[in-house]
XYZ file of C-alpha atoms in Angstrom:
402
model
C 0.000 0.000 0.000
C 1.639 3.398 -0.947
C 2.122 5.681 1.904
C 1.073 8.929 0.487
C 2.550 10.735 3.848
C 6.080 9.755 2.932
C 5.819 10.643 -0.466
C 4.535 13.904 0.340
C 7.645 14.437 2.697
C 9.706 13.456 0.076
C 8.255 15.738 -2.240
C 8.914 18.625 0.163
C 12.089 18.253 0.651
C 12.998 17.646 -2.962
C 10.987 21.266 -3.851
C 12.594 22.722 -1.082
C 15.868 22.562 -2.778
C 15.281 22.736 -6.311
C 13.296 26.329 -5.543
C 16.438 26.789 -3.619
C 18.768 25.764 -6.367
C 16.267 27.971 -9.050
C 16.356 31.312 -6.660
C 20.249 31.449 -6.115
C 20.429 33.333 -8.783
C 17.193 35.266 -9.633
C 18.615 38.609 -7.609
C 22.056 38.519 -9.070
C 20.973 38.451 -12.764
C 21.758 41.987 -13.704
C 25.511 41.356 -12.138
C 25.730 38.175 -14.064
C 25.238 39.776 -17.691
C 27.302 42.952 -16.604
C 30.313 40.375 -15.692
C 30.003 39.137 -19.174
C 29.355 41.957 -21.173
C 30.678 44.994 -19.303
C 30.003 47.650 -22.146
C 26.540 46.118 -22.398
C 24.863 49.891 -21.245
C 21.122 48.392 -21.031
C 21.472 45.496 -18.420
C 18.261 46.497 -16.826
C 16.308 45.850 -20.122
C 18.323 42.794 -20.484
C 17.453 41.451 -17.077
C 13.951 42.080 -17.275
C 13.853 39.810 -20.311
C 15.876 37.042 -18.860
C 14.057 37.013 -15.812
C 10.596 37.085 -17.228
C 11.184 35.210 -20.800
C 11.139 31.463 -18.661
C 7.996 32.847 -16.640
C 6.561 33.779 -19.575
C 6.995 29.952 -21.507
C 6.534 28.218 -18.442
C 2.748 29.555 -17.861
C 2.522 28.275 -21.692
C 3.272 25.526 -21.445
C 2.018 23.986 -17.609
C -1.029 23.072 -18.808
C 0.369 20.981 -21.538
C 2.664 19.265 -18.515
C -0.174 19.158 -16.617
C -2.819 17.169 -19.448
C 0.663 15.029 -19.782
C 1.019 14.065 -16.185
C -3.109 13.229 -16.012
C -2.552 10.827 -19.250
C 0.944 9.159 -18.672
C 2.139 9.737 -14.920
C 3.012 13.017 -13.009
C 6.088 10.773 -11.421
C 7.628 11.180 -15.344
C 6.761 14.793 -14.917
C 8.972 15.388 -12.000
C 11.452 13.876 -12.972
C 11.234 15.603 -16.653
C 11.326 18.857 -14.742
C 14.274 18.001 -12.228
C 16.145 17.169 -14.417
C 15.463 20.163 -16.891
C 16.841 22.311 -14.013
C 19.656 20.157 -13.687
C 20.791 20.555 -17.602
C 19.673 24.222 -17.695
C 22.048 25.465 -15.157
C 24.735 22.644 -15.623
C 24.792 24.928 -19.056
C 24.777 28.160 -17.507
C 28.008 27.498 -16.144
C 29.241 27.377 -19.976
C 27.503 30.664 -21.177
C 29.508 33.573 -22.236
C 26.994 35.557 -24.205
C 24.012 37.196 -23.431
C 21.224 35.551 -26.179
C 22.754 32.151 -24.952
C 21.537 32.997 -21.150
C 18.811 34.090 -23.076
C 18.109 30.824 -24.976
C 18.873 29.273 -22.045
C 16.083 30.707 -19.810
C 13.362 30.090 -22.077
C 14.540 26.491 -22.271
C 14.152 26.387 -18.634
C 11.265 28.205 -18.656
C 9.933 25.055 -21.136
C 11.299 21.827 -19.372
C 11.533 22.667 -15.823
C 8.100 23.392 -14.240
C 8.769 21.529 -11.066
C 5.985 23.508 -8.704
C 3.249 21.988 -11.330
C 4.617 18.634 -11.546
C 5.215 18.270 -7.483
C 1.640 19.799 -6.896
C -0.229 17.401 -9.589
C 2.005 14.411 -8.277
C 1.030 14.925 -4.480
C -2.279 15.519 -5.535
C -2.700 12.425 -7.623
C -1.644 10.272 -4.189
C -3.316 12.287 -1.467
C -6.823 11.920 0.244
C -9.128 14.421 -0.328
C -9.936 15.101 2.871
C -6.220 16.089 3.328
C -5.541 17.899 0.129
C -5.489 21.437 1.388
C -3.195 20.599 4.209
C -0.834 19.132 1.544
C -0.732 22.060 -0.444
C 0.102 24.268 2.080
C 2.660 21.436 3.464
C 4.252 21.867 -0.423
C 3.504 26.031 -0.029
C 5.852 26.355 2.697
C 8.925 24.155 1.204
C 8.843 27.027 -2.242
C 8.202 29.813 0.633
C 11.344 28.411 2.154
C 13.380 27.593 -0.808
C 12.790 31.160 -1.907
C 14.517 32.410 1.204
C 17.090 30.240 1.326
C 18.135 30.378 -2.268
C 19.249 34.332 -2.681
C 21.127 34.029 0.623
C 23.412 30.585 -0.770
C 23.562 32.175 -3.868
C 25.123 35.008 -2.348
C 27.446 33.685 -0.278
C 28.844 31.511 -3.468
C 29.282 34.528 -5.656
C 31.178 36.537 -2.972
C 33.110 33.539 -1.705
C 33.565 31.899 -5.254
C 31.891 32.742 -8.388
C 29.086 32.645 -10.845
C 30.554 28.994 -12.223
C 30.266 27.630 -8.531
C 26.867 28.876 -8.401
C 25.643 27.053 -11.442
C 27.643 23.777 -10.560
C 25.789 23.500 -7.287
C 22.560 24.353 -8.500
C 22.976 22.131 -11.361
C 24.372 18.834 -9.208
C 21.656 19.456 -6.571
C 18.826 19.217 -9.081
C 20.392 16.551 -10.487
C 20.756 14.680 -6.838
C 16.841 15.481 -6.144
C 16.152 13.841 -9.746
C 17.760 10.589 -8.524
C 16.431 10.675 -5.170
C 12.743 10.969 -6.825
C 13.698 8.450 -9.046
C 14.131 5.591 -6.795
C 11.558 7.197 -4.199
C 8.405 8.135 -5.609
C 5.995 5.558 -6.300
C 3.418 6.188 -9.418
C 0.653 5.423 -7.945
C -2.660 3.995 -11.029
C -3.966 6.386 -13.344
C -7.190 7.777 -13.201
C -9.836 6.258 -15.242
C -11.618 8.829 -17.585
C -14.353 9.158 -15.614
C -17.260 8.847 -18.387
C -19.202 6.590 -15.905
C -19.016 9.569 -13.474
C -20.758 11.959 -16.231
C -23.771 9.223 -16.663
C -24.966 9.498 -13.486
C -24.004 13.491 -12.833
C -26.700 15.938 -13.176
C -26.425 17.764 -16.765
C -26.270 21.249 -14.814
C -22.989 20.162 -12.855
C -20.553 20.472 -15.125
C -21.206 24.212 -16.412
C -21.551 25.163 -12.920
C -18.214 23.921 -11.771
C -16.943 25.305 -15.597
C -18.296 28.689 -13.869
C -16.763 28.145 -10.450
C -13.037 26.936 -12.354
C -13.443 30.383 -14.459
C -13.858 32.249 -11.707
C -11.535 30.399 -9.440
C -8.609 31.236 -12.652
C -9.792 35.445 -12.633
C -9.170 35.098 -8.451
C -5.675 33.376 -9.092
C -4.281 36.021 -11.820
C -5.747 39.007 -9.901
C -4.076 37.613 -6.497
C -0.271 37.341 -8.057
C -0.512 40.329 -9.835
C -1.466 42.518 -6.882
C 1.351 40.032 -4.964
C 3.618 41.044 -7.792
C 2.876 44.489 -8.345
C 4.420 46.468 -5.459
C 7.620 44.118 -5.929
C 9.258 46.500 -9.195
C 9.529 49.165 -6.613
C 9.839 47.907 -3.366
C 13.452 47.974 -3.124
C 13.301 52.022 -4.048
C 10.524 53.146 -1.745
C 12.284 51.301 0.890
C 15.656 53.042 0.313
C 14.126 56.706 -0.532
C 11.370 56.409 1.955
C 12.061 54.936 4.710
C 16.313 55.905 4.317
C 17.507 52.264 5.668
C 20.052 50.135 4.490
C 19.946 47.149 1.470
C 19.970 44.627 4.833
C 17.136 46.048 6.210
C 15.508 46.232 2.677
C 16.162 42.638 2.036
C 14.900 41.827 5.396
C 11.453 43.549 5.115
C 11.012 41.861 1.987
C 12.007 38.361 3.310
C 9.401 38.900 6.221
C 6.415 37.838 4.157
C 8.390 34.848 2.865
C 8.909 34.075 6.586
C 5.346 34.609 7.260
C 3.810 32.540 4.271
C 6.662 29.755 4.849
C 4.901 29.593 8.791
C 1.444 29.537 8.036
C 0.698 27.959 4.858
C 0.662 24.274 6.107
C -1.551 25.736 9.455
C -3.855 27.211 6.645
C -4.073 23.765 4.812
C -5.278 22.095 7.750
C -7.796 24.433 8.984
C -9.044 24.448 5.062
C -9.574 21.069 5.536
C -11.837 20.946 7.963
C -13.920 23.930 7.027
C -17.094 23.288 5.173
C -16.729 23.903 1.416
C -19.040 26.276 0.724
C -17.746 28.754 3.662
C -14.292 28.233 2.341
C -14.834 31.043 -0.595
C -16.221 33.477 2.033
C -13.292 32.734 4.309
C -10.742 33.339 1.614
C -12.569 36.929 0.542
C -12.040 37.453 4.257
C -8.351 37.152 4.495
C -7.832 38.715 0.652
C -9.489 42.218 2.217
C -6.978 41.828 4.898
C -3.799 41.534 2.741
C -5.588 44.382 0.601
C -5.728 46.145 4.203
C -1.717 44.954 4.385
C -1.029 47.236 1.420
C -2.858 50.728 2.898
C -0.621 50.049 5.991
C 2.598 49.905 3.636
C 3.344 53.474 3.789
C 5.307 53.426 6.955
C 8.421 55.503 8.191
C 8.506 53.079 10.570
C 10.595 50.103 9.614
C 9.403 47.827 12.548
C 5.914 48.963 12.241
C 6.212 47.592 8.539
C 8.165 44.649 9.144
C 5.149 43.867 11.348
C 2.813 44.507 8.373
C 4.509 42.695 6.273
C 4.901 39.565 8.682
C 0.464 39.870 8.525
C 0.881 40.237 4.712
C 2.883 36.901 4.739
C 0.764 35.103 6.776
C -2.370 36.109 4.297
C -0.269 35.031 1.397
C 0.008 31.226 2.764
C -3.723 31.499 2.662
C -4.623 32.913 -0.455
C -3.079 31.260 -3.613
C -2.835 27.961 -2.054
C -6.028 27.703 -1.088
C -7.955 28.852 -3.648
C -6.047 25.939 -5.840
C -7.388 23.455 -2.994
C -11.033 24.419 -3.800
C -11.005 24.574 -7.603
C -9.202 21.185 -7.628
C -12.781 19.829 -6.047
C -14.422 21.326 -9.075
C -12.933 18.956 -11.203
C -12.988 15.418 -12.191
C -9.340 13.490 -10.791
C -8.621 12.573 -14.569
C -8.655 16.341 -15.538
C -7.408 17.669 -12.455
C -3.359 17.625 -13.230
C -4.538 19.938 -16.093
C -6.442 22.276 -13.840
C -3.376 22.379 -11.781
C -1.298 23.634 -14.899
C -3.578 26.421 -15.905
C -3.683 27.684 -12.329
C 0.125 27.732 -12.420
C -0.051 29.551 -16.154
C -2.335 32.268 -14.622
C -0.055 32.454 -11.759
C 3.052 33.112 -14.228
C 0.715 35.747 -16.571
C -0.571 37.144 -13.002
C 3.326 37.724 -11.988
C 4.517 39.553 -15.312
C 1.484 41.832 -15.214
C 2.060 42.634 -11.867
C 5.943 43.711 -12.326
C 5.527 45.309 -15.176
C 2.209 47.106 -14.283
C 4.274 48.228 -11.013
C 7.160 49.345 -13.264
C 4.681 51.984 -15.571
C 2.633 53.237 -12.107
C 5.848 54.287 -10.826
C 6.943 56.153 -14.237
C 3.634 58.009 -14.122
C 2.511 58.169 -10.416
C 4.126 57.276 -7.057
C 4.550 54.769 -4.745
C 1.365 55.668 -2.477
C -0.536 55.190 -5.877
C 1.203 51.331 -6.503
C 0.007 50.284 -3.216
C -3.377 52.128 -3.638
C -3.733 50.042 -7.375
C -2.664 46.988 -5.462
C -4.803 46.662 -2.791
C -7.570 47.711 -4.937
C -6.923 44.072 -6.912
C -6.731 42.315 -4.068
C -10.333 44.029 -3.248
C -11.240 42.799 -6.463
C -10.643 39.541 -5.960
C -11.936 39.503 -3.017
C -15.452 40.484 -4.510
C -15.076 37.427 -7.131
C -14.435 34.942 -4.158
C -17.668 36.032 -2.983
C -19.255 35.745 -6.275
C -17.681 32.263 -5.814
C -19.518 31.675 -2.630
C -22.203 32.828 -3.677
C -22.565 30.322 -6.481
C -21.181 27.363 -4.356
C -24.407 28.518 -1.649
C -26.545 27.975 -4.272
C -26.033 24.874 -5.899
C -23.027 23.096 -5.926
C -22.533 19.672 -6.235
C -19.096 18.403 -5.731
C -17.502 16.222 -8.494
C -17.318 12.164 -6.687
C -13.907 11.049 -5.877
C -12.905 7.963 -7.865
C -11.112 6.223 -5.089
């Protein structure tokens, strides 16, 4: 009998590091190109590309992964993208121009993937019952590998170089490929479910079409209000509140901190709510981190760290969650595909928020980004209760097949 509990703990601990491997160098691009093309005078457009060009092709391509994963396996889907991290940076190490980091990022961007594949594979082998608790279990690990990576990566460019810091990223992805290799267990592939449709009342399946549409608009308008703020963060921090790039980094780490603590606490109180309150619960806690954003304009660090931590703690809520519910609104042989467009809107959600953040600060000023931001995260808070309101009316939730 498979023991879904140590799979999932496997699964953690092999997303922990390859988000850590993947984020040791996402804040140290612009000093990477500048080291190999000095004269190069538009590194910030540069950047921007390579940082944004794998986002970009990975939201294109996750539900593809995802319909994959549902048909063949989502075991051959983690390993496809641990091991697409592992040859992307192992080639990194090699690159001396910039359209070959280029080339190289969008190939990442298209094999790698590894938050879709880990979510669809601990999905395909968990209970229901305990679904939202895993999610937020697998939350905290890319919370925490998001930390962790910048600070290794940092220490390995001062201490060695930019080679050392593709080498490790690029053996330890390849370790966590072997390790999931010989651990994970592929557990039987969902049948198609046609006998479930026989039997399922014909006004079902638009209604949880609906509640999946809806549940996508929530998802893109939560990242993008999660991303917006992040283009300028760094500057209002320096020019408004005058501290130093450690205290900067620290404030921004805070909501890491706070998502990394309470996403698996979220998960298991999701769990046990009923599912029609969960919607109105979620709306709740979205008008909070909306709340989160007013508060931003502090002069007082400590105040805002503070703000910040309650911002993180909303975030291990939010996203994760909200993938929990609209996973129920789908049948299990569909569901790895659901996963992948959540992740795509996630991905479209992030580059809409930078950039969006990047033109509000050309024409406005900071007060106005975090005005524009909580005002998304108001609006999604008004679709989740459109949500509720739907699931309140007449919801019927899609039979497991187990």
């Amino acid at each position: 009998m498979l023991n879904w509990k140590k799979q999932v703990w496997l699964l953690w601990c092999c997303q922990l590091i390859s988000i850590a491997a993947m984020e040791m160098s996402e804040p140290f691009w612009p000093l990477f190109l500048r080291q190999l093309r000095p004269e190069t005078v538009n590194i910030t457009v540069w950047s921007a590309i390579i940082y944004g060009a794998p986002l970009l092709v990975s939201g294109l391509v996750a539900p593809y992964w995802g319909k994959l994963g549902d048909r063949y396996g989502h075991k051959k889907m983690v390993l496809r993208a641990s091991l697409g991290l592992a040859i992307t940076q192992g080639l990194l190490f090699f690159c001396t121009e910039l359209w070959e980091v280029l080339a190289l990022r969008l190939l990442q961007g298209a094999l790698a993937g590894i938050i879709t594949a880990v979510l669809c594979f601990a999905n395909s082998i968990t209970p229901t019952e305990k679904r939202s608790a895993v999610i937020g279990k697998l939350t905290s690990a890319t919370a925490a590998g998001a930390i962790l990576g910048p600070v290794i990566g940092g220490v390995l460019i001062q201490w060695l170089s930019f080679s050392a810091l593709f080498a490790t990223a690029s053996m330890a992805c390849l370790l966590i490929a072997l390790v999931l290799a010989a651990g994970l267990k592929q557990p039987p592939l969902s049948a198609s479910g046609e006998q479930k449709k026989k039997h399922r009342p014909d006004s079902v399946p638009s209604l949880n079409t609906q509640l999946i549409g809806l549940g996508l608009l929530v998802i893109f308008l939560l990242q993008t209000a999660k991303a917006l703020p992040s283009s300028f963060f760094a500057l209002y921090a320096e020019s408004y509140l005058e501290i130093t790039p450690f205290m900067t980094g620290l404030l921004f780490s805070s909501a890491g901190i706070g998502m990394m603590l309470s996403a698996p606490l979220w998960g298991s109180y999701f769990d046990k709510l009923q599912q029609a309150s969960k919607p109105l619960v979620l709306a709740f806690i979205t008008a909070i981190a909306g709340l989160c954003y007013f508060l931003h304009l502090q002069t007082d660090w400590l105040l805002l760290l503070l703000v910040r931590l309650v911002w993180g703690l909303c975030l291990g809520a939010m996203l994760p969650m909200i993938q929990a519910l609209m996973i129920t609104f789908a049948e299990e042989s569909r569901q790895g595909l659901l996963i992948g467009r959540a992740q795509r809107n996630i991905k479209i959600g992030n580059l809409a928020g930078v950039s969006s953040g990047a033109l509000l600060l050309v024409w406005w000023d900071y007060q106005t980004g975090f005005t524009v931001a909580a005002a998304v995260y108001l609006l999604a808070a008004s679709v989740l209760m459109m949500v509720w309101s739907l699931l309140n009316r007449s919801y019927e939730p899609v039979p497991a097949e187990r």
